Tab-separated table of C-alpha atoms in Angstrom:
chain	number	residue	atom	x	y	z
X	226	MET	CA	1.385	0.114	2.665
X	227	THR	CA	-0.745	-0.819	-0.828
X	228	ALA	CA	-1.015	-3.901	-3.023
X	229	LYS	CA	1.486	-2.185	-5.047
X	230	THR	CA	4.217	-1.180	-2.547
X	231	TRP	CA	3.377	-4.239	-1.631
X	232	TRP	CA	4.470	-6.298	-4.942
X	233	SER	CA	7.267	-4.065	-5.901
X	234	LYS	CA	9.129	-4.334	-1.820
X	235	LEU	CA	8.300	-8.832	-2.022
X	236	PHE	CA	9.239	-9.350	-6.125
X	237	ALA	CA	11.389	-5.752	-7.535
X	238	SER	CA	14.371	-3.762	-7.896
X	239	ASN	CA	15.387	-0.632	-8.316
X	240	THR	CA	17.462	-2.183	-10.758
X	241	SER	CA	16.174	-4.096	-14.085
X	242	GLN	CA	19.374	-6.135	-15.017
X	243	PRO	CA	18.697	-9.320	-14.409
X	244	ALA	CA	19.974	-11.530	-11.251
X	245	PHE	CA	23.603	-12.893	-10.888
X	246	SER	CA	23.878	-12.067	-14.119
X	247	GLN	CA	27.576	-12.506	-13.631
X	248	ASN	CA	27.396	-15.438	-12.953
X	249	PRO	CA	25.065	-17.407	-15.374
X	250	SER	CA	26.394	-21.105	-15.244
X	251	ALA	CA	24.661	-20.908	-11.062
X	252	THR	CA	21.428	-18.962	-12.598
X	253	VAL	CA	17.948	-20.934	-12.881
X	254	ILE	CA	17.249	-21.407	-16.557
X	255	ALA	CA	13.738	-19.944	-16.933
X	256	SER	CA	12.343	-22.604	-19.870
X	257	GLN	CA	12.858	-25.286	-17.396
X	258	GLY	CA	11.731	-26.765	-14.557
X	259	ALA	CA	13.821	-25.913	-11.491
X	260	VAL	CA	15.563	-28.491	-8.710
X	261	VAL	CA	15.579	-27.550	-6.014
X	262	GLN	CA	17.417	-29.162	-3.286
X	263	ILE	CA	16.883	-28.979	0.318
X	264	ASP	CA	19.531	-29.786	3.464
X	265	LYS	CA	19.085	-30.167	6.696
X	266	LEU	CA	16.753	-27.248	6.807
X	267	GLY	CA	15.410	-26.193	10.194
X	268	LYS	CA	13.095	-23.349	11.255
X	269	GLU	CA	12.114	-21.851	14.939
X	270	PHE	CA	10.065	-18.747	16.010
X	271	GLN	CA	10.496	-17.004	19.340
X	272	GLU	CA	6.841	-16.588	20.703
X	273	GLY	CA	6.985	-15.068	23.910
X	274	GLU	CA	9.018	-17.071	25.394
X	275	ILE	CA	8.705	-19.908	23.875
X	276	GLN	CA	10.731	-20.908	21.417
X	277	ARG	CA	8.440	-22.764	18.953
X	278	THR	CA	9.522	-25.132	15.620
X	279	VAL	CA	8.565	-25.495	12.462
X	280	LEU	CA	10.727	-28.024	10.296
X	281	GLN	CA	13.333	-29.931	12.118
X	282	ASN	CA	15.614	-31.117	10.123
X	283	VAL	CA	14.004	-31.363	7.025
X	284	THR	CA	16.845	-32.741	4.030
X	285	LEU	CA	14.945	-33.875	0.264
X	286	ARG	CA	14.755	-32.659	-3.300
X	287	PHE	CA	12.257	-31.711	-5.560
X	288	ASP	CA	12.941	-32.426	-9.476
X	289	SER	CA	12.729	-30.455	-12.679
X	290	GLY	CA	9.081	-30.778	-13.661
X	291	GLU	CA	7.914	-32.549	-10.781
X	292	PHE	CA	4.443	-31.309	-8.735
X	293	VAL	CA	4.714	-32.157	-5.142
X	294	VAL	CA	2.014	-31.294	-2.842
X	295	LEU	CA	2.212	-30.474	0.713
X	296	LEU	CA	-0.842	-31.856	3.116
X	297	GLY	CA	-0.916	-29.937	6.078
X	298	HIS	CA	-3.290	-28.420	8.716
X	299	SER	CA	-3.703	-24.871	9.083
X	300	GLY	CA	0.221	-24.322	10.336
X	301	SER	CA	1.629	-27.067	10.530
X	302	GLY	CA	4.642	-25.267	8.376
X	303	LYS	CA	3.564	-26.318	4.851
X	304	SER	CA	4.146	-22.160	3.975
X	305	THR	CA	6.872	-21.731	6.218
X	306	LEU	CA	8.562	-24.093	3.822
X	307	LEU	CA	7.659	-22.417	0.283
X	308	ASN	CA	8.686	-18.288	2.335
X	309	LEU	CA	12.269	-20.587	3.037
X	310	ILE	CA	12.596	-22.318	-0.653
X	311	SER	CA	11.315	-18.756	-2.553
X	312	GLY	CA	14.257	-16.777	0.240
X	313	ILE	CA	11.199	-15.164	1.180
X	314	ASP	CA	12.527	-15.672	4.433
X	315	LYS	CA	15.773	-17.618	6.297
X	316	PRO	CA	16.216	-20.494	7.986
X	317	SER	CA	17.148	-20.907	11.297
X	318	SER	CA	19.875	-24.191	10.358
X	319	GLY	CA	20.095	-25.820	7.001
X	320	THR	CA	20.493	-24.919	3.250
X	321	VAL	CA	18.083	-24.144	0.059
X	322	ARG	CA	19.541	-24.351	-3.423
X	323	ILE	CA	17.654	-23.986	-6.691
X	324	ASN	CA	19.688	-25.687	-9.340
X	325	ASP	CA	22.982	-25.178	-7.781
X	326	LEU	CA	22.450	-21.459	-6.384
X	327	ALA	CA	22.592	-21.812	-2.321
X	328	ILE	CA	19.407	-18.396	-1.859
X	329	THR	CA	20.278	-18.874	1.834
X	330	GLU	CA	23.508	-17.569	1.419
X	331	LEU	CA	22.647	-14.309	-0.537
X	332	ASP	CA	21.336	-11.401	0.613
X	333	GLU	CA	17.576	-10.198	0.727
X	334	ARG	CA	18.173	-7.428	-2.500
X	335	SER	CA	20.170	-10.674	-4.549
X	336	ARG	CA	16.783	-13.576	-3.180
X	337	THR	CA	14.098	-9.876	-4.045
X	338	LEU	CA	15.805	-10.478	-7.627
X	339	PHE	CA	15.952	-14.324	-7.373
X	340	ARG	CA	12.103	-14.606	-7.315
X	341	ARG	CA	11.769	-11.482	-9.881
X	342	ASP	CA	12.920	-13.308	-12.445
X	343	TYR	CA	12.924	-17.990	-11.480
X	344	ILE	CA	9.532	-17.793	-9.500
X	345	GLY	CA	6.080	-17.159	-10.407
X	346	PHE	CA	3.411	-18.081	-7.033
X	347	VAL	CA	0.001	-18.198	-7.122
X	348	PHE	CA	-1.506	-17.104	-3.544
X	349	GLN	CA	-4.725	-17.849	-1.168
X	350	PHE	CA	-6.451	-14.137	-1.288
X	351	PHE	CA	-4.958	-14.229	-5.320
X	352	ASN	CA	-3.857	-10.513	-3.908
X	353	LEU	CA	-4.540	-9.135	-6.493
X	354	ILE	CA	-4.305	-5.127	-6.923
X	355	PRO	CA	-8.127	-3.549	-7.181
X	356	THR	CA	-6.980	-0.241	-8.783
X	357	LEU	CA	-5.944	-1.881	-12.219
X	358	THR	CA	-7.232	-3.681	-14.953
X	359	VAL	CA	-6.461	-7.727	-15.255
X	360	LEU	CA	-4.177	-7.007	-17.559
X	361	GLU	CA	-2.262	-4.164	-15.813
X	362	ASN	CA	-2.430	-6.959	-13.178
X	363	VAL	CA	-0.313	-9.128	-15.180
X	364	THR	CA	2.154	-6.188	-16.929
X	365	LEU	CA	3.123	-5.223	-13.765
X	366	PRO	CA	5.453	-7.929	-12.312
X	367	GLN	CA	7.159	-8.033	-15.516
X	368	GLU	CA	7.586	-4.769	-16.354
X	369	LEU	CA	9.290	-3.825	-12.010
X	370	ALA	CA	11.697	-6.473	-13.288
X	371	GLY	CA	12.346	-4.067	-16.581
X	372	ARG	CA	10.751	-5.877	-19.260
X	373	SER	CA	9.266	-3.992	-22.256
X	374	SER	CA	5.476	-2.371	-22.461
X	375	THR	CA	4.849	-4.512	-25.413
X	376	VAL	CA	6.425	-7.545	-24.419
X	377	ALA	CA	5.006	-7.465	-20.989
X	378	GLN	CA	2.041	-7.002	-23.022
X	379	GLN	CA	2.093	-8.960	-25.137
X	380	SER	CA	3.361	-12.124	-22.332
X	381	ALA	CA	0.538	-11.595	-20.445
X	382	LEU	CA	-2.434	-11.646	-23.580
X	383	HIS	CA	-1.574	-14.812	-24.001
X	384	LEU	CA	-1.500	-16.114	-20.789
X	385	LEU	CA	-4.750	-14.548	-20.637
X	386	GLU	CA	-6.020	-15.656	-23.541
X	387	ARG	CA	-5.190	-19.175	-22.701
X	388	VAL	CA	-7.053	-19.087	-19.132
X	389	GLY	CA	-9.741	-17.811	-20.958
X	390	LEU	CA	-10.218	-14.462	-19.908
X	391	ALA	CA	-8.944	-12.517	-22.672
X	392	ASP	CA	-12.221	-10.847	-23.112
X	393	ARG	CA	-11.343	-9.120	-19.294
X	394	ILE	CA	-8.574	-7.625	-19.640
X	395	HIS	CA	-10.200	-4.560	-18.851
X	396	THR	CA	-11.648	-5.538	-16.167
X	397	TYR	CA	-10.814	-4.282	-12.613
X	398	PRO	CA	-10.533	-6.830	-10.290
X	399	ASP	CA	-13.606	-5.976	-8.076
X	400	LYS	CA	-15.769	-6.955	-10.723
X	401	LEU	CA	-14.281	-10.570	-11.189
X	402	SER	CA	-15.777	-14.386	-9.318
X	403	GLY	CA	-12.962	-15.380	-7.414
X	404	GLY	CA	-12.438	-18.530	-10.116
X	405	GLN	CA	-11.597	-15.648	-12.154
X	406	GLN	CA	-9.723	-13.025	-9.859
X	407	GLN	CA	-7.571	-16.880	-9.663
X	408	ARG	CA	-7.079	-17.576	-12.903
X	409	VAL	CA	-5.450	-13.878	-13.502
X	410	ALA	CA	-3.373	-14.616	-10.423
X	411	ILE	CA	-2.382	-17.880	-12.821
X	412	ALA	CA	-1.527	-15.746	-15.110
X	413	ARG	CA	0.603	-13.074	-13.707
X	414	ALA	CA	2.141	-16.275	-11.942
X	415	LEU	CA	3.624	-17.197	-15.296
X	416	ALA	CA	3.614	-14.661	-16.955
X	417	HIS	CA	7.394	-13.891	-16.731
X	418	ASP	CA	7.823	-17.763	-17.337
X	419	PRO	CA	9.373	-18.841	-14.458
X	420	ALA	CA	10.874	-22.334	-13.487
X	421	LEU	CA	9.763	-22.885	-10.496
X	422	ILE	CA	6.065	-22.279	-9.551
X	423	LEU	CA	4.548	-21.647	-5.181
X	424	ALA	CA	1.135	-22.419	-4.844
X	425	ASP	CA	-0.002	-21.322	-1.743
X	426	GLU	CA	-3.437	-22.828	-0.754
X	427	PRO	CA	-4.275	-21.382	-4.568
X	428	THR	CA	-8.079	-23.552	-4.216
X	429	GLY	CA	-8.679	-22.974	-0.737
X	430	ASN	CA	-11.009	-19.865	-0.950
X	431	LEU	CA	-12.618	-21.214	-3.820
X	432	ASP	CA	-16.373	-23.565	-4.453
X	433	GLU	CA	-15.571	-27.888	-4.988
X	434	GLU	CA	-16.658	-26.569	-8.493
X	435	THR	CA	-14.587	-23.719	-9.516
X	436	GLY	CA	-11.453	-25.020	-7.607
X	437	GLN	CA	-10.777	-27.482	-10.122
X	438	ARG	CA	-11.236	-26.782	-12.654
X	439	VAL	CA	-8.603	-23.740	-11.460
X	440	LEU	CA	-6.460	-26.307	-10.607
X	441	GLN	CA	-6.407	-27.928	-14.149
X	442	ILE	CA	-5.547	-24.883	-15.196
X	443	LEU	CA	-2.561	-24.522	-13.182
X	444	LEU	CA	-1.835	-28.306	-13.991
X	445	ASP	CA	-2.158	-27.519	-17.739
X	446	LEU	CA	0.005	-24.885	-17.892
X	447	THR	CA	2.826	-25.302	-15.726
X	448	ARG	CA	3.015	-29.003	-17.115
X	449	ASN	CA	2.627	-28.525	-20.570
X	450	THR	CA	5.540	-26.075	-19.934
X	451	GLY	CA	7.903	-28.008	-17.692
X	452	LYS	CA	7.800	-25.940	-15.326
X	453	THR	CA	8.509	-27.850	-11.214
X	454	LEU	CA	4.987	-26.979	-9.727
X	455	ILE	CA	5.310	-27.250	-5.840
X	456	MET	CA	1.881	-26.678	-3.773
X	457	ALA	CA	0.541	-26.423	-0.363
X	458	THR	CA	-2.707	-27.744	0.485
X	459	HIS	CA	-5.048	-29.091	2.564
X	460	ASN	CA	-7.343	-31.325	0.564
X	461	PRO	CA	-5.958	-34.830	-0.174
X	462	GLU	CA	-8.305	-35.080	-3.646
X	463	ILE	CA	-5.850	-32.706	-5.323
X	464	ALA	CA	-2.968	-34.944	-4.069
X	465	GLN	CA	-3.947	-37.651	-5.946
X	466	LEU	CA	-3.185	-35.741	-9.170
X	467	ALA	CA	0.313	-35.138	-7.113
X	468	ASP	CA	4.119	-36.878	-9.094
X	469	ARG	CA	4.506	-37.261	-4.985
X	470	VAL	CA	2.905	-35.989	-1.775
X	471	LEU	CA	4.493	-34.883	1.242
X	472	ARG	CA	3.200	-34.130	4.642
X	473	VAL	CA	3.905	-31.704	6.835
X	474	GLN	CA	4.058	-32.708	10.360
X	475	ASP	CA	5.588	-32.202	13.615
X	476	GLY	CA	8.206	-29.945	12.008
X	477	HIS	CA	8.698	-33.449	10.006
X	478	LEU	CA	8.183	-34.509	5.746
X	479	THR	CA	6.892	-37.904	5.171
X	480	ARG	CA	5.936	-38.955	1.725
X	481	VAL	CA	2.537	-40.526	1.859
X	482	ILE	CA	0.499	-42.052	-1.192
X	483	VAL	CA	-3.327	-40.761	-0.499
X	484	HIS	CA	-5.718	-44.072	-0.936
X	485	PRO	CA	-7.899	-42.516	-3.856
X	486	ASP	CA	-11.633	-43.832	-2.642
X	487	ALA	CA	-11.453	-43.650	0.984
X	488	LEU	CA	-8.473	-40.781	1.396
X	489	GLU	CA	-7.050	-42.197	3.419
X	490	GLU	CA	-2.589	-42.111	3.545
X	491	VAL	CA	-0.295	-45.051	3.490
X	492	VAL	CA	3.462	-43.838	4.516
X	493	VAL	CA	6.071	-44.637	1.969
């Protein structure tokens, strides 16, 4: 599967109509941050004869405009939770509601449309399409969603200027540094004005200095527009910038405070 095909499968549909246009009262208003309500959420995986519980009876709420960090080691369930919130994966039990829309009750096509219109993703490994230029990488998701090329390009150019890459719009990803590629990914995630941003280890593949710059750009762009940002990371230093920090461990989420000096955690 090519990168373009993968992106289309994950976020696109064969229709350009807005998702859930028949019931606008239940949808997310894209220019505002989303409220995410999770109730009794559980996720289990079958590994041979062993059933592995990743998340168990999780109930919590993410408020509009809030920046929440999910801390945890690899395999703790951080990415699984993001996948459940976005509708990429379905839970074994429980519900996920985004602005009162129960996405866990939608079929696969409707979940795809929802992601396309209301969620922005920033991945650890950028997931840029190597055969497209910087500008084309940012416009593609918008065009798949039915935006005209003119509108998509205007949005892309504005955001690429904001992330400091206005002079690289015709460059291909393999000519960019890791930090530059992640800045393109941030512009792509925000180009369709989503209500919710999900970031999975967005600085995990960058050196410390570059990671700090990329993180600051992401925070500036999301906070200035009131977006809800949920970020999975194993880096406690990032957690100090968050409104709230949740430790993912043994299938449960616990609120913690990260001490700014020793980077120690205190359970709230």
